[in-house]
Short mmCIF file of C-alpha atoms in Angstrom, two decimals:
data_model
loop_
_atom_site.label_atom_id
_atom_site.label_comp_id
_atom_site.label_asym_id
_atom_site.label_seq_id
_atom_site.Cartn_x
_atom_site.Cartn_y
_atom_site.Cartn_z
CA MET A 1 20.99 35.07 4.89
CA THR A 2 20.47 32.49 7.56
CA HIS A 3 19.60 33.69 11.04
CA PRO A 4 20.80 31.45 13.80
CA PRO A 5 18.32 30.34 16.44
CA PRO A 6 17.86 32.66 19.47
CA PHE A 7 20.23 30.72 21.73
CA LEU A 8 23.05 31.42 19.26
CA GLU A 9 22.31 35.09 18.67
CA ASP A 10 24.53 36.65 21.31
CA PRO A 11 27.31 34.17 22.03
CA ASP A 12 28.87 34.93 25.42
CA ASP A 13 32.09 32.94 25.13
CA THR A 14 34.48 31.66 22.49
CA ARG A 15 32.87 28.24 22.13
CA ASP A 16 29.41 29.79 21.64
CA ALA A 17 30.88 32.13 19.04
CA ILE A 18 32.43 29.15 17.21
CA MET A 19 29.08 27.33 17.38
CA LYS A 20 27.28 30.33 15.89
CA ALA A 21 29.85 30.60 13.09
CA THR A 22 29.48 26.86 12.41
CA TYR A 23 25.69 27.12 12.24
CA VAL A 24 25.82 30.01 9.77
CA ALA A 25 28.54 28.41 7.60
CA LEU A 26 26.76 25.04 7.58
CA CYS A 27 23.50 26.62 6.43
CA LYS A 28 25.35 28.62 3.77
CA HIS A 29 27.59 25.89 2.33
CA GLY A 30 26.08 22.54 3.36
CA TYR A 31 28.27 19.73 4.62
CA SER A 32 30.23 18.79 1.51
CA ASP A 33 31.42 22.29 0.63
CA LEU A 34 32.17 23.26 4.23
CA THR A 35 35.75 23.91 5.34
CA ILE A 36 37.21 25.20 8.62
CA GLN A 37 38.30 28.21 6.54
CA ARG A 38 34.67 28.94 5.64
CA ILE A 39 33.58 28.59 9.27
CA GLY A 40 36.36 31.03 10.06
CA ASP A 41 34.86 33.49 7.56
CA GLU A 42 31.76 33.70 9.84
CA PHE A 43 33.84 33.97 12.98
CA SER A 44 34.49 37.39 14.54
CA LYS A 45 37.58 36.36 16.51
CA SER A 46 40.92 35.04 15.30
CA LYS A 47 40.66 32.09 12.95
CA SER A 48 43.71 30.50 14.52
CA LEU A 49 41.48 29.77 17.52
CA LEU A 50 39.49 27.34 15.37
CA TYR A 51 42.59 25.44 14.29
CA HIS A 52 43.80 25.50 17.88
CA HIS A 53 40.61 23.86 19.20
CA TYR A 54 39.77 21.45 16.40
CA ASP A 55 41.76 18.94 14.37
CA SER A 56 39.42 18.76 11.45
CA LYS A 57 36.08 19.91 10.04
CA ASP A 58 34.44 16.75 11.35
CA ASP A 59 35.93 17.25 14.78
CA LEU A 60 34.36 20.71 14.88
CA LEU A 61 31.03 19.50 13.47
CA LEU A 62 30.76 16.70 16.03
CA ASP A 63 31.31 19.25 18.78
CA PHE A 64 28.64 21.43 17.15
CA LEU A 65 26.17 18.50 17.09
CA GLU A 66 26.95 17.87 20.80
CA PHE A 67 26.25 21.52 21.49
CA MET A 68 22.89 21.33 19.63
CA LEU A 69 21.90 18.25 21.60
CA ASP A 70 22.70 20.03 24.88
CA GLN A 71 20.50 22.91 23.77
CA LEU A 72 17.69 20.51 22.93
CA GLU A 73 18.05 18.87 26.36
CA GLU A 74 17.85 22.27 28.04
CA GLN A 75 14.88 23.44 25.99
CA LEU A 76 12.72 20.35 26.37
CA PRO A 77 10.65 20.67 29.52
CA THR A 78 11.14 17.93 32.06
CA TYR A 79 7.65 18.42 33.42
CA ARG A 80 4.71 19.86 31.60
CA GLU A 81 1.57 21.31 33.12
CA GLY A 82 -0.65 20.48 30.16
CA GLY A 83 -2.01 17.12 29.06
CA ALA A 84 0.05 14.62 27.10
CA ASP A 85 -2.52 14.79 24.32
CA ASP A 86 -1.77 18.50 23.71
CA TYR A 87 1.92 17.75 23.85
CA ILE A 88 1.75 14.89 21.35
CA GLU A 89 -0.04 17.33 19.03
CA GLU A 90 2.96 19.68 19.34
CA ILE A 91 5.32 16.80 18.59
CA VAL A 92 3.31 15.89 15.45
CA ASP A 93 3.33 19.55 14.45
CA SER A 94 7.08 19.91 14.80
CA THR A 95 7.66 16.61 13.00
CA PHE A 96 5.83 17.81 9.92
CA SER A 97 6.83 21.47 10.03
CA PHE A 98 10.53 20.90 10.74
CA GLY A 99 12.56 22.44 7.95
CA ASP A 100 9.50 23.77 6.19
CA GLY A 101 10.47 27.14 4.76
CA ARG A 102 13.80 28.97 4.70
CA PRO A 103 16.04 29.47 6.62
CA ASP A 104 15.12 26.23 8.39
CA THR A 105 15.40 24.21 5.19
CA ASP A 106 19.09 25.08 4.89
CA PHE A 107 19.77 23.76 8.35
CA THR A 108 17.64 20.63 7.80
CA GLN A 109 19.54 20.02 4.57
CA ALA A 110 22.85 20.24 6.48
CA LEU A 111 21.50 17.97 9.26
CA VAL A 112 20.50 15.29 6.72
CA GLU A 113 23.94 15.54 5.16
CA LEU A 114 25.57 15.20 8.61
CA ARG A 115 23.37 12.26 9.44
CA THR A 116 24.36 10.51 6.24
CA GLN A 117 28.01 10.65 7.38
CA ALA A 118 26.90 8.10 9.97
CA ALA A 119 26.58 5.57 7.14
CA HIS A 120 30.37 5.27 7.03
CA ASP A 121 31.72 7.16 10.03
CA GLU A 122 31.63 5.63 13.51
CA ASP A 123 31.74 8.95 15.37
CA TYR A 124 28.70 10.37 13.58
CA ARG A 125 26.98 7.04 14.02
CA GLU A 126 27.60 7.03 17.76
CA TYR A 127 26.26 10.59 17.96
CA PHE A 128 23.04 9.99 16.00
CA THR A 129 22.38 6.75 17.88
CA ARG A 130 22.59 8.72 21.12
CA SER A 131 20.53 11.69 19.94
CA ASP A 132 17.85 9.29 18.58
CA GLN A 133 17.74 7.53 21.95
CA PHE A 134 17.33 10.89 23.66
CA VAL A 135 14.44 11.97 21.47
CA ARG A 136 12.77 8.57 21.74
CA LYS A 137 13.03 8.50 25.50
CA HIS A 138 11.21 11.82 25.53
CA VAL A 139 8.40 10.50 23.35
CA VAL A 140 8.13 7.31 25.46
CA HIS A 141 7.83 9.48 28.57
CA THR A 142 5.06 11.56 26.96
CA ILE A 143 3.14 8.44 25.94
CA ARG A 144 3.45 6.93 29.43
CA SER A 145 2.13 10.16 30.95
CA GLY A 146 -0.79 10.14 28.52
CA ILE A 147 -1.69 6.58 29.45
CA GLU A 148 -1.55 7.51 33.18
CA GLN A 149 -3.65 10.63 32.49
CA GLY A 150 -6.18 8.43 30.71
CA VAL A 151 -5.93 10.46 27.49
CA PHE A 152 -4.13 7.71 25.53
CA GLN A 153 -5.05 4.11 24.86
CA GLU A 154 -3.01 1.36 26.57
CA VAL A 155 -0.42 1.25 23.79
CA ASP A 156 3.15 -0.02 24.01
CA PRO A 157 5.11 3.26 24.49
CA GLN A 158 8.34 1.83 23.00
CA GLU A 159 6.56 0.68 19.85
CA THR A 160 4.67 3.93 19.39
CA ALA A 161 7.83 6.00 19.97
CA ALA A 162 9.77 3.87 17.49
CA LEU A 163 7.24 4.66 14.75
CA PHE A 164 7.35 8.37 15.67
CA GLN A 165 11.10 8.24 15.23
CA ILE A 166 10.91 6.60 11.80
CA VAL A 167 8.35 9.21 10.69
CA PHE A 168 10.53 12.05 12.02
CA SER A 169 13.56 10.70 10.17
CA GLY A 170 11.55 10.11 6.98
CA THR A 171 10.06 13.59 6.99
CA MET A 172 13.45 15.25 7.32
CA THR A 173 15.01 13.13 4.55
CA GLN A 174 12.02 13.62 2.25
CA ARG A 175 11.92 17.35 2.91
CA VAL A 176 15.38 18.00 1.47
CA THR A 177 15.77 15.25 -1.17
CA SER A 178 12.56 15.48 -3.19
CA ASP A 179 10.49 18.22 -4.82
CA ASP A 180 7.40 16.16 -4.22
CA ASP A 181 5.16 17.89 -1.69
CA ILE A 182 3.64 14.97 0.20
CA PHE A 183 3.74 16.51 3.67
CA GLU A 184 0.18 17.70 3.91
CA ASP A 185 -1.10 14.26 2.86
CA ALA A 186 1.29 12.38 5.10
CA ARG A 187 0.42 14.60 8.04
CA ALA A 188 -3.32 14.12 7.56
CA GLU A 189 -2.78 10.37 7.62
CA PHE A 190 -0.45 10.46 10.61
CA GLU A 191 -3.00 12.57 12.51
CA ARG A 192 -5.66 9.99 11.68
CA TYR A 193 -3.32 7.33 13.11
CA VAL A 194 -2.81 9.37 16.31
CA ARG A 195 -6.58 9.89 16.62
CA ASP A 196 -7.53 6.25 16.03
CA CYS A 197 -4.55 4.36 17.45
CA LEU A 198 -3.27 6.54 20.29
CA LEU A 199 -5.88 8.90 21.70
CA ALA A 200 -8.42 7.41 24.11
CA ALA A 201 -12.01 7.48 22.88
CA GLU A 202 -13.68 10.67 24.16
CA MET B 1 31.91 -9.77 -1.15
CA THR B 2 28.68 -8.23 -2.39
CA HIS B 3 26.58 -10.29 -4.77
CA PRO B 4 24.60 -8.26 -7.26
CA PRO B 5 20.85 -8.97 -7.59
CA PRO B 6 19.85 -11.72 -10.08
CA PHE B 7 19.05 -9.33 -12.94
CA LEU B 8 22.70 -8.15 -12.82
CA GLU B 9 24.34 -11.54 -12.55
CA ASP B 10 24.89 -12.31 -16.24
CA PRO B 11 25.03 -8.96 -18.06
CA ASP B 12 24.32 -9.48 -21.75
CA ASP B 13 25.58 -6.18 -23.13
CA THR B 14 28.13 -3.47 -22.32
CA ARG B 15 25.69 -1.24 -20.44
CA ASP B 16 24.53 -4.13 -18.24
CA ALA B 17 28.16 -5.00 -17.52
CA ILE B 18 28.80 -1.34 -16.55
CA MET B 19 25.71 -1.42 -14.32
CA LYS B 20 26.93 -4.56 -12.61
CA ALA B 21 30.38 -3.10 -12.03
CA THR B 22 28.78 0.08 -10.63
CA TYR B 23 26.57 -1.92 -8.25
CA VAL B 24 29.51 -3.92 -6.93
CA ALA B 25 31.82 -0.88 -6.59
CA LEU B 26 29.10 1.19 -4.91
CA CYS B 27 28.47 -1.55 -2.33
CA LYS B 28 32.21 -1.90 -1.73
CA HIS B 29 33.21 1.78 -1.48
CA GLY B 30 30.04 3.74 -0.76
CA TYR B 31 29.33 7.01 -2.58
CA SER B 32 32.00 9.30 -1.20
CA ASP B 33 34.95 7.00 -1.84
CA LEU B 34 33.71 5.89 -5.26
CA THR B 35 35.63 6.84 -8.40
CA ILE B 36 35.22 5.85 -12.05
CA GLN B 37 38.57 4.14 -11.65
CA ARG B 38 37.15 1.93 -8.87
CA ILE B 39 34.11 1.07 -10.96
CA GLY B 40 36.57 0.18 -13.70
CA ASP B 41 38.27 -2.26 -11.32
CA GLU B 42 35.05 -4.30 -11.23
CA PHE B 43 34.57 -4.11 -14.95
CA SER B 44 35.67 -7.02 -17.17
CA LYS B 45 35.97 -4.99 -20.38
CA SER B 46 38.23 -2.04 -21.23
CA LYS B 47 38.04 0.81 -18.71
CA SER B 48 38.28 3.35 -21.50
CA LEU B 49 34.70 2.35 -22.37
CA LEU B 50 33.58 3.89 -19.05
CA TYR B 51 35.29 7.21 -19.77
CA HIS B 52 33.91 7.12 -23.27
CA HIS B 53 30.31 6.75 -22.10
CA TYR B 54 30.32 8.93 -18.96
CA ASP B 55 31.64 12.40 -18.19
CA SER B 56 31.82 11.95 -14.45
CA LYS B 57 31.12 9.63 -11.57
CA ASP B 58 27.73 11.33 -11.00
CA ASP B 59 26.87 11.01 -14.67
CA LEU B 60 27.44 7.26 -14.39
CA LEU B 61 25.61 6.98 -11.06
CA LEU B 62 22.54 8.82 -12.40
CA ASP B 63 22.45 6.37 -15.32
CA PHE B 64 22.77 3.53 -12.81
CA LEU B 65 19.81 4.86 -10.78
CA GLU B 66 17.81 5.12 -13.99
CA PHE B 67 18.64 1.53 -14.76
CA MET B 68 17.58 0.41 -11.26
CA LEU B 69 14.25 2.27 -11.63
CA ASP B 70 13.65 0.53 -14.97
CA GLN B 71 14.29 -2.81 -13.30
CA LEU B 72 11.87 -1.93 -10.52
CA GLU B 73 9.21 -0.97 -13.07
CA GLU B 74 9.69 -4.29 -14.87
CA GLN B 75 9.62 -6.32 -11.71
CA LEU B 76 6.54 -4.79 -10.13
CA PRO B 77 3.48 -6.62 -11.36
CA THR B 78 0.92 -4.43 -13.16
CA TYR B 79 -1.85 -6.76 -12.24
CA ARG B 80 -1.97 -9.08 -9.29
CA GLU B 81 -4.18 -12.07 -8.85
CA GLY B 82 -4.19 -11.90 -5.07
CA GLY B 83 -5.99 -9.55 -2.72
CA ALA B 84 -4.72 -6.06 -2.03
CA ASP B 85 -4.56 -6.93 1.67
CA ASP B 86 -1.96 -9.64 1.02
CA TYR B 87 -0.08 -7.28 -1.20
CA ILE B 88 0.00 -4.45 1.37
CA GLU B 89 1.43 -7.00 3.81
CA GLU B 90 4.25 -7.64 1.33
CA ILE B 91 4.82 -3.89 1.01
CA VAL B 92 5.04 -3.53 4.81
CA ASP B 93 7.38 -6.49 4.94
CA SER B 94 9.75 -5.07 2.31
CA THR B 95 9.62 -1.62 3.95
CA PHE B 96 10.89 -3.00 7.23
CA SER B 97 13.21 -5.69 5.92
CA PHE B 98 14.86 -3.56 3.22
CA GLY B 99 18.58 -3.45 3.88
CA ASP B 100 18.34 -5.74 6.88
CA GLY B 101 21.45 -7.90 6.80
CA ARG B 102 24.47 -7.89 4.53
CA PRO B 103 25.00 -7.59 1.59
CA ASP B 104 21.75 -5.55 1.32
CA THR B 105 22.88 -3.08 3.97
CA ASP B 106 25.85 -2.04 1.83
CA PHE B 107 23.56 -1.21 -1.03
CA THR B 108 21.06 0.61 1.23
CA GLN B 109 23.91 2.61 2.68
CA ALA B 110 25.00 3.65 -0.80
CA LEU B 111 21.36 4.48 -1.73
CA VAL B 112 20.99 6.74 1.29
CA GLU B 113 24.25 8.49 0.37
CA LEU B 114 23.06 8.91 -3.23
CA ARG B 115 19.71 10.26 -2.03
CA THR B 116 21.47 12.79 0.17
CA GLN B 117 23.17 14.21 -2.95
CA ALA B 118 19.65 15.44 -3.85
CA ALA B 119 19.98 17.95 -1.00
CA HIS B 120 22.33 20.03 -3.16
CA ASP B 121 22.26 18.50 -6.64
CA GLU B 122 19.35 19.20 -9.01
CA ASP B 123 19.88 16.06 -11.13
CA TYR B 124 19.71 13.70 -8.16
CA ARG B 125 16.74 15.64 -6.85
CA GLU B 126 14.87 15.30 -10.13
CA TYR B 127 15.60 11.57 -10.11
CA PHE B 128 14.49 10.89 -6.55
CA THR B 129 11.34 13.01 -7.00
CA ARG B 130 10.46 10.88 -10.01
CA SER B 131 11.25 7.54 -8.35
CA ASP B 132 9.25 8.53 -5.25
CA GLN B 133 6.31 9.40 -7.49
CA PHE B 134 6.58 6.03 -9.18
CA VAL B 135 6.62 4.10 -5.90
CA ARG B 136 3.76 6.17 -4.49
CA LYS B 137 1.60 5.65 -7.58
CA HIS B 138 2.03 1.97 -7.07
CA VAL B 139 0.92 2.14 -3.45
CA VAL B 140 -2.03 4.39 -4.35
CA HIS B 141 -3.09 1.82 -6.96
CA THR B 142 -2.88 -0.99 -4.40
CA ILE B 143 -4.97 0.95 -1.89
CA ARG B 144 -7.62 1.79 -4.51
CA SER B 145 -7.83 -1.88 -5.47
CA GLY B 146 -8.24 -2.85 -1.82
CA ILE B 147 -11.08 -0.39 -1.36
CA GLU B 148 -12.80 -1.76 -4.50
CA GLN B 149 -12.23 -5.33 -3.27
CA GLY B 150 -13.80 -4.37 0.05
CA VAL B 151 -10.73 -5.40 2.04
CA PHE B 152 -9.72 -1.81 2.95
CA GLN B 153 -11.60 0.97 4.65
CA GLU B 154 -12.66 4.00 2.58
CA VAL B 155 -9.38 5.84 3.21
CA ASP B 156 -7.83 8.58 1.08
CA PRO B 157 -5.33 6.62 -1.07
CA GLN B 158 -3.06 9.66 -1.59
CA GLU B 159 -2.79 10.35 2.14
CA THR B 160 -2.16 6.74 3.02
CA ALA B 161 0.47 6.34 0.31
CA ALA B 162 2.19 9.57 1.44
CA LEU B 163 2.61 8.16 4.95
CA PHE B 164 3.89 4.85 3.52
CA GLN B 165 6.50 6.84 1.62
CA ILE B 166 7.65 8.76 4.70
CA VAL B 167 7.94 5.49 6.63
CA PHE B 168 9.88 3.84 3.77
CA SER B 169 12.29 6.77 3.61
CA GLY B 170 12.65 6.87 7.40
CA THR B 171 13.35 3.17 7.69
CA MET B 172 16.11 3.33 5.08
CA THR B 173 17.77 6.35 6.68
CA GLN B 174 17.48 4.93 10.17
CA ARG B 175 18.81 1.55 9.07
CA VAL B 176 22.18 2.89 7.98
CA THR B 177 22.73 5.90 10.28
CA SER B 178 22.01 4.55 13.74
CA ASP B 179 22.96 1.50 15.78
CA ASP B 180 19.65 1.67 17.56
CA ASP B 181 17.54 -1.32 16.63
CA ILE B 182 14.03 0.11 16.60
CA PHE B 183 12.73 -1.76 13.57
CA GLU B 184 10.88 -4.54 15.37
CA ASP B 185 9.07 -2.01 17.57
CA ALA B 186 8.33 0.38 14.69
CA ARG B 187 7.09 -2.47 12.57
CA ALA B 188 4.75 -3.78 15.26
CA GLU B 189 3.26 -0.29 15.57
CA PHE B 190 2.97 0.22 11.81
CA GLU B 191 1.22 -3.15 11.51
CA ARG B 192 -1.20 -2.04 14.22
CA TYR B 193 -1.86 1.11 12.18
CA VAL B 194 -2.50 -0.98 9.02
CA ARG B 195 -4.83 -3.28 10.95
CA ASP B 196 -6.83 -0.49 12.64
CA CYS B 197 -6.70 2.33 10.08
CA LEU B 198 -6.54 0.53 6.72
CA LEU B 199 -7.95 -3.01 6.78
CA ALA B 200 -11.72 -3.36 6.72
CA ALA B 201 -13.23 -4.92 9.84
CA GLU B 202 -13.58 -8.69 9.33
#
């Protein structure tokens, strides 16, 4: 049984209830076996509402992705009290722990499947381009702050954030498409990179 | 029109001809729109041969992936005359140039789609686990040689190779699922990492 994240637990309107049902159905069936019918099975209100609001499964899923991005935007702090060095440690931690252990793996699996739709579907591609840009902007901002705070070396924030993005994408893909457990090794090496190439010498 | 790689250009037996047809059809239609029928359309011999040899599209595609891995094993040199530092440069170059520009992008797109099948299909998962292990072993070997040659720092070869694998996987995924061109930036940063964290000081 997949438990939805806290912000989905007690949906307070119809759209939130649809989003919760989508989350649960997506974790249960993955992308390819998902149907509006199956989302409806997780929905407490009338299923006809789903067909009324959405033309297709992809239409609903794109709205769901939009909803998740809004949640991410709300949850990410715009200003942090702590140092950028502590924050970059949190970013590294979430990069390598994302999707590690059920039920998160089910959702990561679905996310990777959704992302792959972008290989041949313009709407998914537009979405993932935009969500990547959002995440990267956030990392760039953190790196700039760290340079100003004197805790980071004078790196190029765009270049550093671009590599972070590649590593984030690679970790997610690797997590759900291979039984090879390379995460501990990869993390140790990435932390060595952060220590030697990003953090200012003590 | 997608041109197959040189080793597929003049197939000298039925299996090679099937592999060539699969490559061309996969580049043309992607995974989701591919059918045995469409592979047959690219095949010069009788289509019934395809149905005779393979039970399903996935059965054929798994054989195709196996064939591609064999080719990779044959093409990778077991012993190289040059230094490991030159070779790691080649690896970085192919990591970031892989799938850059048509017709390669079509094939990369199909590969990412095939890899995503591993999220819910055991046979694909077993294959990609094995091919990842093969590639990583090769990188580990290169790093060990570099340490012995004195051109690399005394790094942990497994950890370094694990990060290379994550970056390789992330680059491929990113290449075909986002319009955001972050490759130049990510490459500059990865090269800085190789310079500072892997190469021995001059």
